[in-house]
Amino acid sequence: MDYQFKDIEQKWQQFWAQNGTFKAEDKSAKPKYYVLDMFPYPSGAGLHVGHPLGYIASDIFARYKRLKGFNVLHPMGYDSFGLPAEQYAIQTGQHPAVTTEDNIATYRRQLDQIGFSFDWSREVRTSSPDYYKWTQWIFMQLFNSWYNKDANKAESIAKLVAHFEQEGSAGINAVCDEEILSFTAGEWNAMSNPKQQAELLKYRLTYLRESTVNWCPALGTVLANDEVKDGFSERGGYPVEQKKMMQWSMRITAYAERLLQGLDTIDWPEPLKEMQRNWIGKSTGASVKFPVPGSGSEVRGAAHATGNANHATYIEVFTTRVDTIFGVTFLVIAPEHELVATLTTPEQKADIDAYIAVTKKKSELDRMADAKTVSGAFTGSYVLNPLNGEKIQIWIADYVLAGYGTGAVMAVPSGDQRDYLFAKHFNLPIVPILDIQNIETEADPTKEGKYINSDFMNGLDYKAGTAAVIAKLESIGAGKAKINFRMRDAIFGRQRYWGEPVPVYFKEGLPHLIEENHLPLLLPEVDKYLPTESGEPPLGRAEDWSYKSETGGDSASYHYELSTMPGWAGSSWYWYRYMDAKNDKEFASREAIEYWKDVDLYIGGSEHATGHLLYSRFWNKFLKDLDLVVEDEPFKKLINQGMIQGRSSIIYRVVFDDNPNGYPPLLLSKNIYVDFRESVTSEGQPFLNDDLKNIIEQQYGKEIADNIPYSNSRVFIPTRIDVNIVENDILKTEKLGLHLPEFKDAIFVKENGKYYCGHEVEKMSKRYFNVVNPDDIVTRYGADTLRMYEMFLGPLEQSKPWNTNGIEGVFKFLRKFWRMFHNEAWEFSVSNAEPSKAELKSLHKIIRKVEEDVERFSFNTSVSSFMIAVNELTDLKCNNRAILQDMVIILSPYAPHICEELWTLLGNPAGTLSYAPFPKFISSYLIEDEFAYPISINGKMKMNLSISLSLDVKEIEAAVLASADVQKYLDGKAPKKVIVVKGRIVNMVV
RNA sequence: GCUCAGAUGGUGGAACUGGUAGACACGCAGGACUUAAAAUCCUGUUCCCGUAAACGGAGUGCGGGUUCGAUUCCCGCUCUGAGUACCA
């Protein structure tokens, strides 16, 4: 039979499903291997051809590992809470759960027909209550934990309370809010419960605080920083503004250092690690307190006095170049700095107020665009340099950000370019502090040379100077070495419906956890998915959304938290759920976690670099601290698959200004358009030239050619058309009218009888008509062809446009492979003869190549190698069972359906080849006696010469020089030098 | 601006540690089969010079360098893509 991919694929997909072929064992003598894909959000649009790219790669790897004798866990699920289903609910009233269910069904059907080897018995859905029960449970653990800096790990709040009861707040070194009380055990024990709870909230790893959030009025929700792009929401592109709000936050900053260190232990793409490093943004430096004269703090030793908004005693700055402190000539604080009002003198008040007013009006975008212009205002106040008592002006300027460091900087114009420009602009002094510094035209940030103008540091170098200045500052209590992080705590709440409810109720204005046996806290029904009239989140519409106390005869009811968890909650631990997906006692059993441990290979897009991948590492480290999981890092190896972009097809329409008779659209084939577009008149108006007229006349006759409206102002409108009616850039002209009726009677000006389209690479999207659906490819060529073609397209990690142009080649390859097992009459027929040396050589070449390629994720090159092997074996007329059987196993991770079928036809016992042993590479089959040495002269390859590989370097040289062909090139002269690399090359210098 | 990645035929790409640049595939051209088309098969296909072949020359974004030999290493530049942005 001919290659009937449709029947074969259906048959085997059914077989796998019915037999649970890919069900992973939770215990096995085999080594474990966990291959994970980033689970998709099931959107209404279904899968396009770009989505499966990573899944195909991971599936090939999973299947390969099975053949290599591993117990493979390869699961799939859905990140099914999210905005689109909710937006759809708002528009149509359809419950997001229903929409989600429908979308998942579509996804499942599409995934199934590509033939993935997922263990569907472990499917998870983040929106399902038996899943989000455990998301809520983990939230509760975070609420019940604080970060002990001394132990460098999270510990239970109970332990903290015990400490407070015994010893008060002394001896606690925690990552916590800035303003905490200090109290004795007695004071703590005397506090009311609400007071204690309020204090504890400052320590909890998830906590409430008023924070400035990215509020998106159009979406009615708060967005995370990574969901905002240039002041607009990533989804939908609506404007985003800053707003103060009580919000749940996650104390991820507690883990900043560990998140940074952990990067060195995992095998991730370097650019991705770099993004996380930048996001965490560690900088090492010092904080320095500059005393305000007259406040009393300028007296040495008194600089530890606390500052407050009404009475400024000092200004604290953070700097990475504390060694430049003698070059400080002014101080700049952010316009939002809390001391601005206090520091402003009456004479300067007008200036400062005006400046603040201008700053407030500027949006984030303006501020960015304005980066080059210098602006600022003098407060009228001064601070003293803590080391030499010099009086320094305090300015405000919007280049200093309130949210970073302390919102104040010490300006060193000799070393920092921004400070330099500022000093030049406002005529402030510039003092060089290093002997080799050149500051004539710009700042010089050098660390070379010896210090000058620097008191006790004079003559020291950078290293010694920095140490000396920190020691000095510490000794007088005016500063200390400090590490600063850019990363902020993560906001953990959305004012939305379709998310996990937060398992918290409020009593006397303070949050309390519900009892664990009440989990899951189910998402309530609401009449509309919009905020309430009073502006509360949609959960405010739910009837009876309140907690009823069961203890202590307290019959009161307390309302639950109204916001829901953000999109990243459910995805921050899901890989553990796959280990034990049905467990209703634990998020996953200890046993399962100890067996599967972590993800060995994780494949997904780099767009999650600072979102999902950072939060997941954070939660993992937290769970590790609680001894609930066993590994520090969740994803050992990570690969980013590239994005598949769309490739839009474009037709070129000529529009006539003056077209009274409704002349049909005139469409120019691409190269004619290009020529024609370039032949414009001097006024820039295109004109219809004779060449074009001739083409039209040839195709449509003189009458039509003569009747084209000849106005001078014609415009070209490039129009995108459905890529599915274009093949190899040639438009199927007869189909255009069906797709776009306006072109029903269009006149096509063709080249060589064909209409060629132009193309544009851009996002794959419905509005560009460039979406290619995997279903169509599967229907036309089959899943095996789709799988191999997606891999053949190019390196996995590279972004590339989808182009169906080459798919025929892959399809032909599979047919050719099928044909090797069949005779002229398409009957199955293989021989049992001993394989020839040449056949064995081809086979073992491909065994080695595929092993090497798969291990380094170079799937595109192994597809090429398969083609080479099949071409070679076909040339050898190979239909040898021993060879073909091994070929079937090697190819099966890529094209599983056809291989399963051939495996059965080869007479193997009924069942699957998924667990057959991968053929063993035997190097002796590749050993050659001779090698065709490339002979180069002065590095230019001239000819090949076959020489026995048993000869040594001297003998090779002799053999080469003895060759008559070589002598011809040498023209009788002896070469100056001969380089021989055994088994590689011979090069002669003449 | 900074950080990172990349640039190879008409196209997607290959060349893994410096050693025959362009594998494999698409497209294109020519041919076979066919009444014809589709399908299939065969041949050619980096560019330039040459009627053609032999042969010769150039060639991996640009300019230099190291080397017997550079797509690969080093320096400088251009362009493209991604991330980030007044981070003190």
PDB file of C-alpha atoms in Angstrom, chain A residues 364-526:
ATOM      1  CA  GLU A 364       6.661  58.059  32.285  1.00  0.00           C
ATOM      2  CA  LEU A 365       7.060  58.333  28.519  1.00  0.00           C
ATOM      3  CA  ASP A 366       7.854  62.041  28.589  1.00  0.00           C
ATOM      4  CA  ARG A 367      10.389  61.506  31.309  1.00  0.00           C
ATOM      5  CA  MET A 368      12.105  58.938  29.183  1.00  0.00           C
ATOM      6  CA  ALA A 369      12.065  61.091  26.080  1.00  0.00           C
ATOM      7  CA  ASP A 370      13.420  63.953  28.176  1.00  0.00           C
ATOM      8  CA  ALA A 371      16.410  61.990  29.371  1.00  0.00           C
ATOM      9  CA  LYS A 372      18.837  64.340  27.653  1.00  0.00           C
ATOM     10  CA  THR A 373      17.555  67.635  29.015  1.00  0.00           C
ATOM     11  CA  VAL A 374      18.807  68.771  32.382  1.00  0.00           C
ATOM     12  CA  SER A 375      16.265  70.044  34.851  1.00  0.00           C
ATOM     13  CA  GLY A 376      16.055  70.544  38.598  1.00  0.00           C
ATOM     14  CA  ALA A 377      15.532  73.059  41.383  1.00  0.00           C
ATOM     15  CA  PHE A 378      17.454  74.169  44.484  1.00  0.00           C
ATOM     16  CA  THR A 379      15.728  73.591  47.838  1.00  0.00           C
ATOM     17  CA  GLY A 380      17.671  76.311  49.620  1.00  0.00           C
ATOM     18  CA  SER A 381      18.911  73.809  52.202  1.00  0.00           C
ATOM     19  CA  TYR A 382      22.275  72.223  52.797  1.00  0.00           C
ATOM     20  CA  VAL A 383      23.794  69.079  54.181  1.00  0.00           C
ATOM     21  CA  LEU A 384      27.311  68.519  55.433  1.00  0.00           C
ATOM     22  CA  ASN A 385      29.779  66.078  54.017  1.00  0.00           C
ATOM     23  CA  PRO A 386      30.136  63.687  56.977  1.00  0.00           C
ATOM     24  CA  LEU A 387      33.875  63.327  56.379  1.00  0.00           C
ATOM     25  CA  ASN A 388      35.039  66.915  55.995  1.00  0.00           C
ATOM     26  CA  GLY A 389      32.059  68.944  57.109  1.00  0.00           C
ATOM     27  CA  GLU A 390      31.818  70.790  53.816  1.00  0.00           C
ATOM     28  CA  LYS A 391      28.492  72.502  53.153  1.00  0.00           C
ATOM     29  CA  ILE A 392      26.611  71.000  50.197  1.00  0.00           C
ATOM     30  CA  GLN A 393      23.506  72.245  48.374  1.00  0.00           C
ATOM     31  CA  ILE A 394      20.425  70.037  48.182  1.00  0.00           C
ATOM     32  CA  TRP A 395      18.613  69.973  44.838  1.00  0.00           C
ATOM     33  CA  ILE A 396      15.648  68.100  43.517  1.00  0.00           C
ATOM     34  CA  ALA A 397      15.579  66.588  40.020  1.00  0.00           C
ATOM     35  CA  ASP A 398      13.513  63.969  38.304  1.00  0.00           C
ATOM     36  CA  TYR A 399      16.523  61.971  37.185  1.00  0.00           C
ATOM     37  CA  VAL A 400      16.582  60.671  40.721  1.00  0.00           C
ATOM     38  CA  LEU A 401      13.944  58.014  41.209  1.00  0.00           C
ATOM     39  CA  ALA A 402      12.013  57.813  44.421  1.00  0.00           C
ATOM     40  CA  GLY A 403      11.643  54.061  44.087  1.00  0.00           C
ATOM     41  CA  TYR A 404      15.296  53.104  43.890  1.00  0.00           C
ATOM     42  CA  GLY A 405      17.782  53.115  46.736  1.00  0.00           C
ATOM     43  CA  THR A 406      16.871  55.867  49.167  1.00  0.00           C
ATOM     44  CA  GLY A 407      15.533  58.282  46.574  1.00  0.00           C
ATOM     45  CA  ALA A 408      18.576  60.473  47.084  1.00  0.00           C
ATOM     46  CA  VAL A 409      22.000  60.551  45.467  1.00  0.00           C
ATOM     47  CA  MET A 410      25.289  62.162  46.306  1.00  0.00           C
ATOM     48  CA  ALA A 411      26.345  63.942  43.136  1.00  0.00           C
ATOM     49  CA  VAL A 412      29.931  63.507  41.995  1.00  0.00           C
ATOM     50  CA  PRO A 413      30.129  65.516  38.772  1.00  0.00           C
ATOM     51  CA  SER A 414      33.737  64.559  38.097  1.00  0.00           C
ATOM     52  CA  GLY A 415      32.837  60.883  37.920  1.00  0.00           C
ATOM     53  CA  ASP A 416      29.212  60.640  36.799  1.00  0.00           C
ATOM     54  CA  GLN A 417      28.027  62.007  33.483  1.00  0.00           C
ATOM     55  CA  ARG A 418      24.521  62.960  34.633  1.00  0.00           C
ATOM     56  CA  ASP A 419      25.924  64.765  37.638  1.00  0.00           C
ATOM     57  CA  TYR A 420      28.440  66.426  35.330  1.00  0.00           C
ATOM     58  CA  LEU A 421      25.762  67.778  32.998  1.00  0.00           C
ATOM     59  CA  PHE A 422      23.722  68.893  35.981  1.00  0.00           C
ATOM     60  CA  ALA A 423      26.687  70.715  37.502  1.00  0.00           C
ATOM     61  CA  LYS A 424      27.564  72.422  34.201  1.00  0.00           C
ATOM     62  CA  HIS A 425      23.967  73.455  33.672  1.00  0.00           C
ATOM     63  CA  PHE A 426      23.491  74.939  37.156  1.00  0.00           C
ATOM     64  CA  ASN A 427      27.050  76.125  37.595  1.00  0.00           C
ATOM     65  CA  LEU A 428      27.937  73.892  40.472  1.00  0.00           C
ATOM     66  CA  PRO A 429      31.558  73.005  41.294  1.00  0.00           C
ATOM     67  CA  ILE A 430      33.292  69.986  39.810  1.00  0.00           C
ATOM     68  CA  VAL A 431      36.141  68.509  41.835  1.00  0.00           C
ATOM     69  CA  PRO A 432      38.425  65.820  40.399  1.00  0.00           C
ATOM     70  CA  ILE A 433      39.430  63.157  42.892  1.00  0.00           C
ATOM     71  CA  LEU A 434      41.829  60.962  40.934  1.00  0.00           C
ATOM     72  CA  ASP A 435      45.162  62.131  39.585  1.00  0.00           C
ATOM     73  CA  ILE A 436      44.620  60.734  36.088  1.00  0.00           C
ATOM     74  CA  GLN A 437      41.045  61.958  35.732  1.00  0.00           C
ATOM     75  CA  ASN A 438      40.309  63.982  32.598  1.00  0.00           C
ATOM     76  CA  ILE A 439      37.158  66.019  33.096  1.00  0.00           C
ATOM     77  CA  GLU A 440      37.492  68.769  30.564  1.00  0.00           C
ATOM     78  CA  THR A 441      34.532  67.822  28.378  1.00  0.00           C
ATOM     79  CA  GLU A 442      32.810  65.048  30.270  1.00  0.00           C
ATOM     80  CA  ALA A 443      32.837  63.045  33.466  1.00  0.00           C
ATOM     81  CA  ASP A 444      35.480  60.378  33.846  1.00  0.00           C
ATOM     82  CA  PRO A 445      34.249  57.392  35.831  1.00  0.00           C
ATOM     83  CA  THR A 446      37.691  55.789  36.071  1.00  0.00           C
ATOM     84  CA  LYS A 447      38.827  53.726  39.023  1.00  0.00           C
ATOM     85  CA  GLU A 448      42.488  53.993  37.989  1.00  0.00           C
ATOM     86  CA  GLY A 449      45.089  56.282  39.495  1.00  0.00           C
ATOM     87  CA  LYS A 450      45.616  57.702  42.997  1.00  0.00           C
ATOM     88  CA  TYR A 451      43.225  59.878  44.960  1.00  0.00           C
ATOM     89  CA  ILE A 452      43.694  63.619  45.215  1.00  0.00           C
ATOM     90  CA  ASN A 453      41.646  66.287  47.028  1.00  0.00           C
ATOM     91  CA  SER A 454      40.534  63.454  49.283  1.00  0.00           C
ATOM     92  CA  ASP A 455      41.910  64.080  52.739  1.00  0.00           C
ATOM     93  CA  PHE A 456      43.080  60.839  54.327  1.00  0.00           C
ATOM     94  CA  MET A 457      42.582  58.928  51.076  1.00  0.00           C
ATOM     95  CA  ASN A 458      45.115  60.937  49.096  1.00  0.00           C
ATOM     96  CA  GLY A 459      47.639  58.681  47.416  1.00  0.00           C
ATOM     97  CA  LEU A 460      45.611  55.502  47.858  1.00  0.00           C
ATOM     98  CA  ASP A 461      44.277  53.450  44.945  1.00  0.00           C
ATOM     99  CA  TYR A 462      40.670  52.402  44.361  1.00  0.00           C
ATOM    100  CA  LYS A 463      40.712  49.219  46.415  1.00  0.00           C
ATOM    101  CA  ALA A 464      42.511  50.643  49.426  1.00  0.00           C
ATOM    102  CA  GLY A 465      40.603  53.924  49.224  1.00  0.00           C
ATOM    103  CA  THR A 466      37.188  52.259  49.219  1.00  0.00           C
ATOM    104  CA  ALA A 467      38.085  50.113  52.215  1.00  0.00           C
ATOM    105  CA  ALA A 468      39.430  53.138  54.070  1.00  0.00           C
ATOM    106  CA  VAL A 469      36.403  55.312  53.454  1.00  0.00           C
ATOM    107  CA  ILE A 470      33.943  52.608  54.519  1.00  0.00           C
ATOM    108  CA  ALA A 471      35.924  51.963  57.687  1.00  0.00           C
ATOM    109  CA  LYS A 472      35.922  55.675  58.453  1.00  0.00           C
ATOM    110  CA  LEU A 473      32.185  56.082  57.847  1.00  0.00           C
ATOM    111  CA  GLU A 474      31.412  53.080  60.013  1.00  0.00           C
ATOM    112  CA  SER A 475      33.602  54.340  62.811  1.00  0.00           C
ATOM    113  CA  ILE A 476      31.699  57.638  63.002  1.00  0.00           C
ATOM    114  CA  GLY A 477      28.294  56.036  62.414  1.00  0.00           C
ATOM    115  CA  ALA A 478      27.732  57.933  59.173  1.00  0.00           C
ATOM    116  CA  GLY A 479      27.502  55.017  56.790  1.00  0.00           C
ATOM    117  CA  LYS A 480      28.135  51.389  56.042  1.00  0.00           C
ATOM    118  CA  ALA A 481      28.687  48.967  53.217  1.00  0.00           C
ATOM    119  CA  LYS A 482      25.372  47.998  51.714  1.00  0.00           C
ATOM    120  CA  ILE A 483      23.930  45.826  49.021  1.00  0.00           C
ATOM    121  CA  ASN A 484      20.969  47.152  47.143  1.00  0.00           C
ATOM    122  CA  PHE A 485      18.529  45.278  44.918  1.00  0.00           C
ATOM    123  CA  ARG A 486      16.453  46.678  42.135  1.00  0.00           C
ATOM    124  CA  MET A 487      13.832  43.959  42.471  1.00  0.00           C
ATOM    125  CA  ARG A 488      10.708  44.880  44.415  1.00  0.00           C
ATOM    126  CA  ASP A 489       8.258  42.652  46.212  1.00  0.00           C
ATOM    127  CA  ALA A 490       5.766  41.109  43.833  1.00  0.00           C
ATOM    128  CA  ILE A 491       2.163  42.254  43.934  1.00  0.00           C
ATOM    129  CA  PHE A 492      -0.112  39.298  44.436  1.00  0.00           C
ATOM    130  CA  GLY A 493      -3.648  40.360  43.668  1.00  0.00           C
ATOM    131  CA  ARG A 494      -5.986  41.230  40.830  1.00  0.00           C
ATOM    132  CA  GLN A 495      -9.321  42.965  40.990  1.00  0.00           C
ATOM    133  CA  ARG A 496     -10.732  40.299  38.726  1.00  0.00           C
ATOM    134  CA  TYR A 497     -13.131  37.398  38.799  1.00  0.00           C
ATOM    135  CA  TRP A 498     -11.439  34.543  36.947  1.00  0.00           C
ATOM    136  CA  GLY A 499      -8.655  33.653  39.337  1.00  0.00           C
ATOM    137  CA  GLU A 500      -8.014  31.794  42.576  1.00  0.00           C
ATOM    138  CA  PRO A 501      -9.842  33.307  45.570  1.00  0.00           C
ATOM    139  CA  VAL A 502      -7.459  34.330  48.332  1.00  0.00           C
ATOM    140  CA  PRO A 503      -8.226  32.113  51.383  1.00  0.00           C
ATOM    141  CA  VAL A 504      -8.476  35.044  53.720  1.00  0.00           C
ATOM    142  CA  TYR A 505     -11.233  36.837  55.622  1.00  0.00           C
ATOM    143  CA  PHE A 506     -11.074  40.138  57.449  1.00  0.00           C
ATOM    144  CA  LYS A 507     -11.734  40.651  61.109  1.00  0.00           C
ATOM    145  CA  GLU A 508     -11.299  44.093  62.620  1.00  0.00           C
ATOM    146  CA  GLY A 509      -9.628  45.186  59.437  1.00  0.00           C
ATOM    147  CA  LEU A 510      -6.960  42.517  59.636  1.00  0.00           C
ATOM    148  CA  PRO A 511      -6.559  39.472  57.409  1.00  0.00           C
ATOM    149  CA  HIS A 512      -6.986  35.989  58.815  1.00  0.00           C
ATOM    150  CA  LEU A 513      -6.577  32.658  57.068  1.00  0.00           C
ATOM    151  CA  ILE A 514      -9.558  30.392  56.734  1.00  0.00           C
ATOM    152  CA  GLU A 515      -9.183  26.932  58.196  1.00  0.00           C
ATOM    153  CA  GLU A 516      -7.306  24.420  56.130  1.00  0.00           C
ATOM    154  CA  ASN A 517     -10.181  21.948  56.095  1.00  0.00           C
ATOM    155  CA  HIS A 518     -12.298  24.584  54.342  1.00  0.00           C
ATOM    156  CA  LEU A 519     -10.085  24.453  51.271  1.00  0.00           C
ATOM    157  CA  PRO A 520     -10.706  24.887  48.479  1.00  0.00           C
ATOM    158  CA  LEU A 521     -12.371  28.234  48.900  1.00  0.00           C
ATOM    159  CA  LEU A 522     -14.544  28.011  45.814  1.00  0.00           C
ATOM    160  CA  LEU A 523     -14.943  30.862  43.384  1.00  0.00           C
ATOM    161  CA  PRO A 524     -18.471  32.206  43.986  1.00  0.00           C
ATOM    162  CA  GLU A 525     -21.080  32.835  41.313  1.00  0.00           C
ATOM    163  CA  VAL A 526     -21.674  36.442  40.337  1.00  0.00           C
TER     164      VAL A 526
END
